[in-house]
C-alpha positions as protocol buffer text, in pm:
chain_id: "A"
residue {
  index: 1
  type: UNK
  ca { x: 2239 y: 2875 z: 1266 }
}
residue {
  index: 2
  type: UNK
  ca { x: 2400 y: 3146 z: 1441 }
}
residue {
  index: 3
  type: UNK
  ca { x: 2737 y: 3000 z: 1326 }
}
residue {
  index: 4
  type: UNK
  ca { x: 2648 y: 3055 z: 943 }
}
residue {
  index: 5
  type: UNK
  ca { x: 2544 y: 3431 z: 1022 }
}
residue {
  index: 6
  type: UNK
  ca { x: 2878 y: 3438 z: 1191 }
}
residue {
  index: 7
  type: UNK
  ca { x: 3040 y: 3312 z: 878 }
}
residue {
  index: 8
  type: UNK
  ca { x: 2848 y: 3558 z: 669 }
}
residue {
  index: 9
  type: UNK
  ca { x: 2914 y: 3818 z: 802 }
}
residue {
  index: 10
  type: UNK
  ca { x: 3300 y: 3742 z: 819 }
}
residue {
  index: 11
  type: UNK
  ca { x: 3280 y: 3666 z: 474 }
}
residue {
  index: 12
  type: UNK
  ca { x: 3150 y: 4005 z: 341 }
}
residue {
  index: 13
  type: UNK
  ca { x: 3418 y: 4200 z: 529 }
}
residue {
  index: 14
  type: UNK
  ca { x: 3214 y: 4482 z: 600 }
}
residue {
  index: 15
  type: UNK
  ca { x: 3102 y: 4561 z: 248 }
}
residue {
  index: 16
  type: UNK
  ca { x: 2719 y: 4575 z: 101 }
}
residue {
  index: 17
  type: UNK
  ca { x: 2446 y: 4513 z: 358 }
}
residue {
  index: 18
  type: UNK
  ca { x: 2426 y: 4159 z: 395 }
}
residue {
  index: 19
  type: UNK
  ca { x: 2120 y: 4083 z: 677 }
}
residue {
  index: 20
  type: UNK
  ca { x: 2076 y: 3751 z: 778 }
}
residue {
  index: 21
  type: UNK
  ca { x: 1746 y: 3615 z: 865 }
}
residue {
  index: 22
  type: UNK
  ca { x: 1613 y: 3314 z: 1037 }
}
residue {
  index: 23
  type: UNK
  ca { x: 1371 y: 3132 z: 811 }
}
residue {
  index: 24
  type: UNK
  ca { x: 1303 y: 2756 z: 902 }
}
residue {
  index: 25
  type: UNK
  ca { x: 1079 y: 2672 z: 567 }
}
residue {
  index: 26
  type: UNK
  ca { x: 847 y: 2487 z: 846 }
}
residue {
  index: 27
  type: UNK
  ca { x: 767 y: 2757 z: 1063 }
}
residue {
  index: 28
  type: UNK
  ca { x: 518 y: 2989 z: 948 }
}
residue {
  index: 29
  type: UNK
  ca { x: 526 y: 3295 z: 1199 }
}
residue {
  index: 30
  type: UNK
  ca { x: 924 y: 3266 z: 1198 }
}
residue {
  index: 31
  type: UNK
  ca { x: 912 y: 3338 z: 780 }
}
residue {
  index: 32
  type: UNK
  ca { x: 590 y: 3599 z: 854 }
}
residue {
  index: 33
  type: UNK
  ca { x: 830 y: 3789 z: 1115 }
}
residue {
  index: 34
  type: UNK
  ca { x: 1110 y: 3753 z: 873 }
}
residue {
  index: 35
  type: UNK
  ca { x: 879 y: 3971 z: 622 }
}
residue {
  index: 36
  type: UNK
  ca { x: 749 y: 4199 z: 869 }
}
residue {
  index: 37
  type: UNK
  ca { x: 1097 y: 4257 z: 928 }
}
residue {
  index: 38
  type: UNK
  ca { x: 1201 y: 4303 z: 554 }
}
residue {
  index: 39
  type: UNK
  ca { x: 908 y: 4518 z: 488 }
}
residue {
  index: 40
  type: UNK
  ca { x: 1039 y: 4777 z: 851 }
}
residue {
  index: 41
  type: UNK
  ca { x: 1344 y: 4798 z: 684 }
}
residue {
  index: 42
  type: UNK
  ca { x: 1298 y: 4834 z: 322 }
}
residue {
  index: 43
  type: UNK
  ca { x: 876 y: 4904 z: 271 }
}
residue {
  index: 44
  type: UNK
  ca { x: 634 y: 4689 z: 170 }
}
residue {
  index: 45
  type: UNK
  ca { x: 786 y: 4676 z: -225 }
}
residue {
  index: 46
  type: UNK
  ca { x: 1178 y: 4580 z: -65 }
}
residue {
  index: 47
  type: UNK
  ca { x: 1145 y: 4220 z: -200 }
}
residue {
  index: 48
  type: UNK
  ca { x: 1269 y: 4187 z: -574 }
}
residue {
  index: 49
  type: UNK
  ca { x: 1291 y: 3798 z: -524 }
}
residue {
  index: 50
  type: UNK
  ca { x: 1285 y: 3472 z: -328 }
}
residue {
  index: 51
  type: UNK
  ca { x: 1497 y: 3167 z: -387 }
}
residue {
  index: 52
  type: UNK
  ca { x: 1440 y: 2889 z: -227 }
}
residue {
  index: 53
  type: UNK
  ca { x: 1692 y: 2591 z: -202 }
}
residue {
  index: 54
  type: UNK
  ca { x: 1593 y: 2365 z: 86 }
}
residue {
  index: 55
  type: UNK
  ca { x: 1655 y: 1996 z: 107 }
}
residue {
  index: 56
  type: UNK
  ca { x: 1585 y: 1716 z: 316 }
}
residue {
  index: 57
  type: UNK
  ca { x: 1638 y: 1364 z: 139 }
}
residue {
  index: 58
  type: UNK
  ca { x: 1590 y: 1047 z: 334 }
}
residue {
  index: 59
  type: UNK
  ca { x: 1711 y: 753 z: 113 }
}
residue {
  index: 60
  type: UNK
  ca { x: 1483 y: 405 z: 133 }
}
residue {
  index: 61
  type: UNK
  ca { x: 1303 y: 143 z: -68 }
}
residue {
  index: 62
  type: UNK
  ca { x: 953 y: 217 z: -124 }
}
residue {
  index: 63
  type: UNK
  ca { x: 866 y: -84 z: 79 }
}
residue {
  index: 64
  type: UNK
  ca { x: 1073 y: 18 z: 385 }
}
residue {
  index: 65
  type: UNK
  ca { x: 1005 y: 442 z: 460 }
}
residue {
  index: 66
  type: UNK
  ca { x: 798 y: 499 z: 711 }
}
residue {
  index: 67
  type: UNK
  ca { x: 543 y: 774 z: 667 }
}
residue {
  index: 68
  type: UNK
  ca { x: 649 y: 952 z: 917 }
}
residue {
  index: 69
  type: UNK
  ca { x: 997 y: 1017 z: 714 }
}
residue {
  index: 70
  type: UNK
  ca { x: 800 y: 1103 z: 369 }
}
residue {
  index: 71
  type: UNK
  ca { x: 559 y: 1317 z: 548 }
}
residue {
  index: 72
  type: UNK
  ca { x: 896 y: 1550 z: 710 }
}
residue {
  index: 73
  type: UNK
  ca { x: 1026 y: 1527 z: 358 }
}
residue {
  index: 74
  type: UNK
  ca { x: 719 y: 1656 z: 226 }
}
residue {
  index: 75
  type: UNK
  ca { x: 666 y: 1906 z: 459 }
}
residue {
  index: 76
  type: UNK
  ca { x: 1003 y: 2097 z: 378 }
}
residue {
  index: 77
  type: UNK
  ca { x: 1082 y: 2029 z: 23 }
}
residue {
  index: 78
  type: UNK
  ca { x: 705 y: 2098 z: -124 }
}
residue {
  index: 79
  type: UNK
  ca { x: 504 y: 2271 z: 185 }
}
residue {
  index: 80
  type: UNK
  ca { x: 841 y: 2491 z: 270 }
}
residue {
  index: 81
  type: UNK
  ca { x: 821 y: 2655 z: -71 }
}
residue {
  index: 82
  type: UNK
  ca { x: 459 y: 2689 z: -27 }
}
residue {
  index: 83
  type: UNK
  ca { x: 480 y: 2893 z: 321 }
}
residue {
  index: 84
  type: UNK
  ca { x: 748 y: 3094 z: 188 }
}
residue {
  index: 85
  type: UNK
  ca { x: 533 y: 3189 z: -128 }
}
residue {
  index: 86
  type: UNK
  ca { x: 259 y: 3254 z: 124 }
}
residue {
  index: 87
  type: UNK
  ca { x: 506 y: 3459 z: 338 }
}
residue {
  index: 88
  type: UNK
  ca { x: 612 y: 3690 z: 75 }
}
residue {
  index: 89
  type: UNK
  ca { x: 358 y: 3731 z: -178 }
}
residue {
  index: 90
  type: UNK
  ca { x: 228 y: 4036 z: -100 }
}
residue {
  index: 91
  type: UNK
  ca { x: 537 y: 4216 z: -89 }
}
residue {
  index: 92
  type: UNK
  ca { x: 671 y: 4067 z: -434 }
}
residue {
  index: 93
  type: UNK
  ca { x: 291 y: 4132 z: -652 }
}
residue {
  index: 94
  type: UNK
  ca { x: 398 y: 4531 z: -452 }
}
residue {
  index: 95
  type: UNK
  ca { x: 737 y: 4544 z: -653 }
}
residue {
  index: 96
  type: UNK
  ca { x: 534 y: 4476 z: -940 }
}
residue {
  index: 97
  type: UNK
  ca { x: 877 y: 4271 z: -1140 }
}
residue {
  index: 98
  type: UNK
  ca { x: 927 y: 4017 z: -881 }
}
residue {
  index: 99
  type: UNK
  ca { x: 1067 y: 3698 z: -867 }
}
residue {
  index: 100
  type: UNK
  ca { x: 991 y: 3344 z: -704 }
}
residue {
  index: 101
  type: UNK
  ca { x: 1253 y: 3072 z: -777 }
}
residue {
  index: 102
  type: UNK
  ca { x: 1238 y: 2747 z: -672 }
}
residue {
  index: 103
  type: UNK
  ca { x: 1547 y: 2460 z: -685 }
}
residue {
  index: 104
  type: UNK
  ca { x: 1405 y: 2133 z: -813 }
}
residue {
  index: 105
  type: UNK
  ca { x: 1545 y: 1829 z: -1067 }
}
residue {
  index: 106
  type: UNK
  ca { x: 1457 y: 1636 z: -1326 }
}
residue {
  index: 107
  type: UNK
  ca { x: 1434 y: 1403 z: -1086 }
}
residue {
  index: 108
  type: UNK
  ca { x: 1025 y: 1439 z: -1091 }
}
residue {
  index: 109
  type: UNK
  ca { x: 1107 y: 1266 z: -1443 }
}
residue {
  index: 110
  type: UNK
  ca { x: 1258 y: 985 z: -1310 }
}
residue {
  index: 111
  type: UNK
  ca { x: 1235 y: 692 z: -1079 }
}
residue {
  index: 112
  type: UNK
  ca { x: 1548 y: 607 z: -899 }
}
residue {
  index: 113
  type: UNK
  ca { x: 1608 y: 351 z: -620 }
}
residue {
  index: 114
  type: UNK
  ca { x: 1623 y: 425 z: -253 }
}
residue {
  index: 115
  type: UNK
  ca { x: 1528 y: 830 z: -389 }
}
residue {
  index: 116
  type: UNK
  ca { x: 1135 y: 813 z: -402 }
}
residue {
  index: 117
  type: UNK
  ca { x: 1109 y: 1055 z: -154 }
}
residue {
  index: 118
  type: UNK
  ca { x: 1290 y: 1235 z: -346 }
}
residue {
  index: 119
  type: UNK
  ca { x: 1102 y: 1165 z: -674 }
}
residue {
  index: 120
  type: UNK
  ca { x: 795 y: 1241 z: -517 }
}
residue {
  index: 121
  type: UNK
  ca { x: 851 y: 1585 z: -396 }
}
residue {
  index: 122
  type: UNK
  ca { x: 1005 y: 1730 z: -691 }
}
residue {
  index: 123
  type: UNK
  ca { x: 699 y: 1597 z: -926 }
}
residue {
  index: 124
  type: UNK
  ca { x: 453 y: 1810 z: -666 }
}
residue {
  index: 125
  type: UNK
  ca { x: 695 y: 2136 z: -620 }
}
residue {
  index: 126
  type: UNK
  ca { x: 711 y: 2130 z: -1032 }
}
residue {
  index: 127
  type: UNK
  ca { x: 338 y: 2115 z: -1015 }
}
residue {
  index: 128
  type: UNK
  ca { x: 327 y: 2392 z: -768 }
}
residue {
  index: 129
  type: UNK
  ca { x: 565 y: 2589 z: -1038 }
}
residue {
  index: 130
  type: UNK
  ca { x: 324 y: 2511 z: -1298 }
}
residue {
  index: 131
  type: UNK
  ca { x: 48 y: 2642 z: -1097 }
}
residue {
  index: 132
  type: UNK
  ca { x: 176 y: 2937 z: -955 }
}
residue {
  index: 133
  type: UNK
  ca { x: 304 y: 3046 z: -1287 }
}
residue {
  index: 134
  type: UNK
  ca { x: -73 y: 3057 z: -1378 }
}
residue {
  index: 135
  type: UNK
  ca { x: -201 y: 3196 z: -1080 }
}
residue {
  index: 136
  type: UNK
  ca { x: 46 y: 3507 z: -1105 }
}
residue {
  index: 137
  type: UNK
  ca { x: 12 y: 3565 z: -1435 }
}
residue {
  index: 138
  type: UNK
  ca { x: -41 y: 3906 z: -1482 }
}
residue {
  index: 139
  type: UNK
  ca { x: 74 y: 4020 z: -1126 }
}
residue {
  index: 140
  type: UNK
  ca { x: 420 y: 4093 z: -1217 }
}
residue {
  index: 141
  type: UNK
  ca { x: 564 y: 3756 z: -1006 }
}
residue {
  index: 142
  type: UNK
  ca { x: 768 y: 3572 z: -1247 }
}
residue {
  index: 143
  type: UNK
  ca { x: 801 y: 3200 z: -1126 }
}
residue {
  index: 144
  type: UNK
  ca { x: 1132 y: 3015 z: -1261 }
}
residue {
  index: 145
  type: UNK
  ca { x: 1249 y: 2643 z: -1153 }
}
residue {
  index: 146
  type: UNK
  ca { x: 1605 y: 2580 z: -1173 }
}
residue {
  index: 147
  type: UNK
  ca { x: 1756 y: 2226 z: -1224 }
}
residue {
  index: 148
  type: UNK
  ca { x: 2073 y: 2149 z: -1106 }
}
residue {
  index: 149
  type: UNK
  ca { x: 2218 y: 1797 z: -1215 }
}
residue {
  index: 150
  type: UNK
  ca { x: 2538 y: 1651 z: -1104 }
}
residue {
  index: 151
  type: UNK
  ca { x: 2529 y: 1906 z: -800 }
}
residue {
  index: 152
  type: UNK
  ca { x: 2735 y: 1783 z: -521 }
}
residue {
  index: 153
  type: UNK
  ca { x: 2520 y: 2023 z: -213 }
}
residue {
  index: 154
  type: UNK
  ca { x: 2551 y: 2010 z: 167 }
}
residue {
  index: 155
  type: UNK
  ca { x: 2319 y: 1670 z: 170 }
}
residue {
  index: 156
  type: UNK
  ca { x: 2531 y: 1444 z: -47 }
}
residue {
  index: 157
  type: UNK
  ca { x: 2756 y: 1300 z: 253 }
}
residue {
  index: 158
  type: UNK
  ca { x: 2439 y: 1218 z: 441 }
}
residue {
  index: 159
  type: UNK
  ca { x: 2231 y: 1047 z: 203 }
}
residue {
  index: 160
  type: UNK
  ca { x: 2554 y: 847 z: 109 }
}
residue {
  index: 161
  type: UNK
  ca { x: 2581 y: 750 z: 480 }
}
residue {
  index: 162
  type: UNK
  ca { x: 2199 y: 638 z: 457 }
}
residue {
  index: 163
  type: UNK
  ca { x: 2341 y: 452 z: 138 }
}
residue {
  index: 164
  type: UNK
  ca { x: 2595 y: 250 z: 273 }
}
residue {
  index: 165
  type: UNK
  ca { x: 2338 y: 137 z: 493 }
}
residue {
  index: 166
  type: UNK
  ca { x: 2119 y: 59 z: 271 }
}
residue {
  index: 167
  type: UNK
  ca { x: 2344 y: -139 z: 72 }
}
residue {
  index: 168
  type: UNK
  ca { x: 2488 y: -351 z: 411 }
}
residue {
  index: 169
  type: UNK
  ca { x: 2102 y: -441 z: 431 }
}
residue {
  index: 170
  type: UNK
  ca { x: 2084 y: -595 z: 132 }
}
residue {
  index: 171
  type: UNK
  ca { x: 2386 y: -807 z: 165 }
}
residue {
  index: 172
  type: UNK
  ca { x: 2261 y: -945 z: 503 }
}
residue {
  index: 173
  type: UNK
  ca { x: 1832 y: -926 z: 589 }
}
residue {
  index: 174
  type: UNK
  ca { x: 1658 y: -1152 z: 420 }
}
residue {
  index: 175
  type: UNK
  ca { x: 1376 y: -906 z: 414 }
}
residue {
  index: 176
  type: UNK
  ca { x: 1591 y: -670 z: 235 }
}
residue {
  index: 177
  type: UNK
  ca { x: 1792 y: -887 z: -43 }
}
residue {
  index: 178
  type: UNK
  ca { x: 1540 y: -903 z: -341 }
}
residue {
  index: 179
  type: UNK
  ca { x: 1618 y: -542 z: -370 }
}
residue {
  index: 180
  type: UNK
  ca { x: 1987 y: -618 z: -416 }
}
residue {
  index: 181
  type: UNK
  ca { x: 1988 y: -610 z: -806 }
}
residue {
  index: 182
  type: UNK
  ca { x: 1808 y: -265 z: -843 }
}
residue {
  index: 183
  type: UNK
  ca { x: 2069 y: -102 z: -571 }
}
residue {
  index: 184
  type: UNK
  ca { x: 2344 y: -201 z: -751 }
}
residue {
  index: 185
  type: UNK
  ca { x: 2190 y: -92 z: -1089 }
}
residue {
  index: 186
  type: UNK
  ca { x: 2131 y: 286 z: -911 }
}
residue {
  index: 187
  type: UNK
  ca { x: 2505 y: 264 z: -747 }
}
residue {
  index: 188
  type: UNK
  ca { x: 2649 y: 135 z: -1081 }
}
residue {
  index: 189
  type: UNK
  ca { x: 2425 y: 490 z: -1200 }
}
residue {
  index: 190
  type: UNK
  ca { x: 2511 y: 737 z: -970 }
}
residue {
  index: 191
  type: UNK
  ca { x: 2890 y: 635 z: -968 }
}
residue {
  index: 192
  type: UNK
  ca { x: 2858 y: 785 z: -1367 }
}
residue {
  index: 193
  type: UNK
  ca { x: 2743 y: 1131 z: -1209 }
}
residue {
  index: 194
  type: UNK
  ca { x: 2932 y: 1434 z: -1173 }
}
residue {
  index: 195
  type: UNK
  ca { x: 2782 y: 1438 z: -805 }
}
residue {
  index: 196
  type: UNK
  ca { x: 2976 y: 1124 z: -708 }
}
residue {
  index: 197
  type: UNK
  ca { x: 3314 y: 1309 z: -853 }
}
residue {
  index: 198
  type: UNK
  ca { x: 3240 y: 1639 z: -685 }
}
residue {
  index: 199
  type: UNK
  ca { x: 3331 y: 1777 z: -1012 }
}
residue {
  index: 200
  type: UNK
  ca { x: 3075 y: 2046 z: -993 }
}
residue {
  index: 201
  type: UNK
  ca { x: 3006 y: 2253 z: -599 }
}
residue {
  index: 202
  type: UNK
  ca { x: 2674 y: 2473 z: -551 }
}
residue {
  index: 203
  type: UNK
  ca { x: 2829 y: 2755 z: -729 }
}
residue {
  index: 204
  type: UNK
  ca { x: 2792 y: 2630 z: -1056 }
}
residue {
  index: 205
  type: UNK
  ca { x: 2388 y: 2729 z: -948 }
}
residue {
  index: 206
  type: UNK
  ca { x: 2480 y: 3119 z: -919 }
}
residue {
  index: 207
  type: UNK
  ca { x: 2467 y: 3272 z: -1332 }
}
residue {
  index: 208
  type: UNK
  ca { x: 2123 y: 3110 z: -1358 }
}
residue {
  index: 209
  type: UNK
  ca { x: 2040 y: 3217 z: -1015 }
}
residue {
  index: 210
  type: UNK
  ca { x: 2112 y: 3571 z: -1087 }
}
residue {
  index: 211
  type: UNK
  ca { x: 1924 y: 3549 z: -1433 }
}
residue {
  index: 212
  type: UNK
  ca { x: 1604 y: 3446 z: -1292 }
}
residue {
  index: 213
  type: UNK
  ca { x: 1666 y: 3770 z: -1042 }
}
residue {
  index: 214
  type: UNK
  ca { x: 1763 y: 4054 z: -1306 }
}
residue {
  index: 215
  type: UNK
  ca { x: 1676 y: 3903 z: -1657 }
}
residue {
  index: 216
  type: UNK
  ca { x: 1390 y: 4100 z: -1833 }
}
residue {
  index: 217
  type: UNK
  ca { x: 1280 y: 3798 z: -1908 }
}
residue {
  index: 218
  type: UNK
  ca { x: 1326 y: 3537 z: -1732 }
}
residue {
  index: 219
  type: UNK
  ca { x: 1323 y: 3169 z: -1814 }
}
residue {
  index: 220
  type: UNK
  ca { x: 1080 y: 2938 z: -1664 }
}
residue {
  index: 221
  type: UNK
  ca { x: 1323 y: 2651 z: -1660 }
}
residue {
  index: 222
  type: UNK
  ca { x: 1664 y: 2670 z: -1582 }
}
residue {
  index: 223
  type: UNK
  ca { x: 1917 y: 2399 z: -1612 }
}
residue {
  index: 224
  type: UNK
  ca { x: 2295 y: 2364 z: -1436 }
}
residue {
  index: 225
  type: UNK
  ca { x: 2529 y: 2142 z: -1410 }
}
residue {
  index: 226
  type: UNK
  ca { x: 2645 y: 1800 z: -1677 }
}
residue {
  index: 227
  type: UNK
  ca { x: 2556 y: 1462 z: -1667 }
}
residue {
  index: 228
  type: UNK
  ca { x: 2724 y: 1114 z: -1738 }
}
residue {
  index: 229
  type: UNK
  ca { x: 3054 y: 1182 z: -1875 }
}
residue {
  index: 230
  type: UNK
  ca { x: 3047 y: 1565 z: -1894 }
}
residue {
  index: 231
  type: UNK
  ca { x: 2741 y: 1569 z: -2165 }
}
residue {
  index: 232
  type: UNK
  ca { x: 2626 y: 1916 z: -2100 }
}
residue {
  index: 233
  type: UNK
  ca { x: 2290 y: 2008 z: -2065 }
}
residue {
  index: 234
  type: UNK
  ca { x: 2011 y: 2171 z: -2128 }
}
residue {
  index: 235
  type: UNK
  ca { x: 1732 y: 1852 z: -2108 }
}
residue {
  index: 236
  type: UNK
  ca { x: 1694 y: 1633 z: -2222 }
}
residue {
  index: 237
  type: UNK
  ca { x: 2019 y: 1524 z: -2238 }
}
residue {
  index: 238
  type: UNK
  ca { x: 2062 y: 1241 z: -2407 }
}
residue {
  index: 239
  type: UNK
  ca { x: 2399 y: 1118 z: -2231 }
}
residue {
  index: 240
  type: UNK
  ca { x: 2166 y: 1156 z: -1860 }
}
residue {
  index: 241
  type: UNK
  ca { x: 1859 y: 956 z: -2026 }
}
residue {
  index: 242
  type: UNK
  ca { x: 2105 y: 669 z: -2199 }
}
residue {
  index: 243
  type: UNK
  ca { x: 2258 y: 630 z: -1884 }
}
residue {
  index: 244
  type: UNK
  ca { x: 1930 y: 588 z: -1709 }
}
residue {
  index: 245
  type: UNK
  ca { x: 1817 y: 359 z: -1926 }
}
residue {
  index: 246
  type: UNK
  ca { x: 2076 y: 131 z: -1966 }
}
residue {
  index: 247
  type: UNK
  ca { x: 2062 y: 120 z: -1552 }
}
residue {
  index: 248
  type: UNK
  ca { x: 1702 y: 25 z: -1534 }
}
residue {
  index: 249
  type: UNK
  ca { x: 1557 y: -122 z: -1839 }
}
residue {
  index: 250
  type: UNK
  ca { x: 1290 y: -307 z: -1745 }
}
C-alpha cells in the first residue's frame, strides 16, 4: 500500500536508497515491471537476492473449506513464490552469487486442526525449494528456506478471529460438534506457543535473513524462533514434537 511506502520512507530518514516497489505475488506483469524497473536502474546483474514472505492463512476443518478459499491460498503462498522466481531469474543466474529465499514452517511436517491450508502449502513450497535447489545447481542461485516457529507476524490476529469462530461453531451446529475434541486439543497446543505470548515479533527472522543474503555459504535450511516453553531450536526440537504429540496422539 501506498501507506507502507509512506512509512518506509519516513522510517529511513533520508539515509541509503530505500525504493519501494509494488509486487502483488499474484500479478505477473506487476512483478515483470517491477524487474524491468530494477534492471533500468541498476542493470540486468542489480539483483543479489529475493525474499519472499507472503501469507494468506484461512483457518477451517478439512470438511468445511471451500475450494475456492484453498485455491486463493494456494495461489499466493506456493504459485506467488513461483511467479516471483519466474520474475527474477534471469537477473539473479546474471549476478552469478544470487540468492532466492523463501519463508516456510515445519508446518509441511505436521497436521494441525483448522491449519490444512496451511499444511498443504508449505509441504508444496518445500517441494518447490527442493526442486529449484536442483534445477539451479550450478547457476550460481543459491535457494535457502527459512523456518520461523513461534513467530507472532501481521496474520496472527486474523486467523485468531477466524478461530474464535471456529470454536463458537463447535459449541452450537450440530454439523460442526464432532470436531469439538480435536479444536480443543490444537487450542490447548497453540496456547503452549511462543506465538500465542507474542514473545517473539518478525524481527527475530532478520540474522538468518541476512545470512542467506551475504553468507559464502549459505544454509539451505534456516530455523528462528523457540517452541513450547522456550526449547530453542534448530529441528527437530524435541520440546515442539512432545508437545505435538501429547496434543494429538491418535
Amino acid at each position: 500500500k501506498q501507506t507502507d511506502f509512506d512509512k518506509m520512507r519516513a522510517a529511513n530518514n533520508g539515509k541509503g536508497s530505500i525504493t519501494p516497489l509494488a509486487m502483488d505475488v499474484t500479478d505477473t506483469e506487476q512483478l515483470e515491471a517491477a524487474a524491468q524497473t530494477i534492471a533500468e536502474v541498476s542493470g540486468e546483474g542489480g539483483v543479489k537476492g529475493i525474499i519472499t514472505c507472503q501469507g494468506l492463512t484461512p483457518s477451517n476443518f478439512i470438511e468445511f473449506f471451500e475450494i475456492d478459499q484453498l485455491n486463493a491460498a494456494y495461489d499466493v503462498q506456493l504459485n506467488g513464490n513461483i511467479r516471483m522466481f519466474q520474475a527474477f531469474a534471469k537477473m539473479l543466474r546474471t549476478n552469478g552469487d544470487a540468492r532466492f529465499v523463501m519463508l516456510s514452517s515445519p508446518m509441511n511436517h505436521l497436521g494441525l486442526p483448522t491449519m490444512g491450508s496451511n499444511a498443504l502449502n508449505r509441504g508444496a513450497t518445500e517441494g518447490l525449494a527442493n526442486t529449484l535447489r536442483l534445477e539451479t545447481a550450478g547457476q550460481g542461485i543459491h535457494v535457502s528456506v527459512i523456518w520461523p516457529l513461534g513467530i507472532r507476524g501481521g496474520t496472527v490476529a486474523e486467523v485468531e478471529e477466524q478461530l474464535a469462530a471456529i470454536g463458537q461453531k463447535t459449541q452450537e451446529d450440530p454439523d460442526w460438534m464432532p470436531y469439538a475434541s480435536a479444536f480443543d486439543a490444537f487450542m490447548k497446543f497453540k496456547a503452549s506457543m511462543a506465538w500465542d505470548t507474542g514473545e517473539f515479533g518478525p524481527e527475530v527472522v532478520i540474522p538468518a535473513a541476512l545470512d542467506a543474503l551475504t553468507s559464502m555459504a549459505p544454509e539451505f535450511r534456516y530455523t528462528v524462533g523457540k517452541g513450547p516453553a522456550g526449547n530453542a531450536l534448530p529441528p527437530p526440537s524435541r520440546g515442539f514434537y512432545d508437545a505435538y504429540l501429547a496434543s494429538f496422539t491418535l
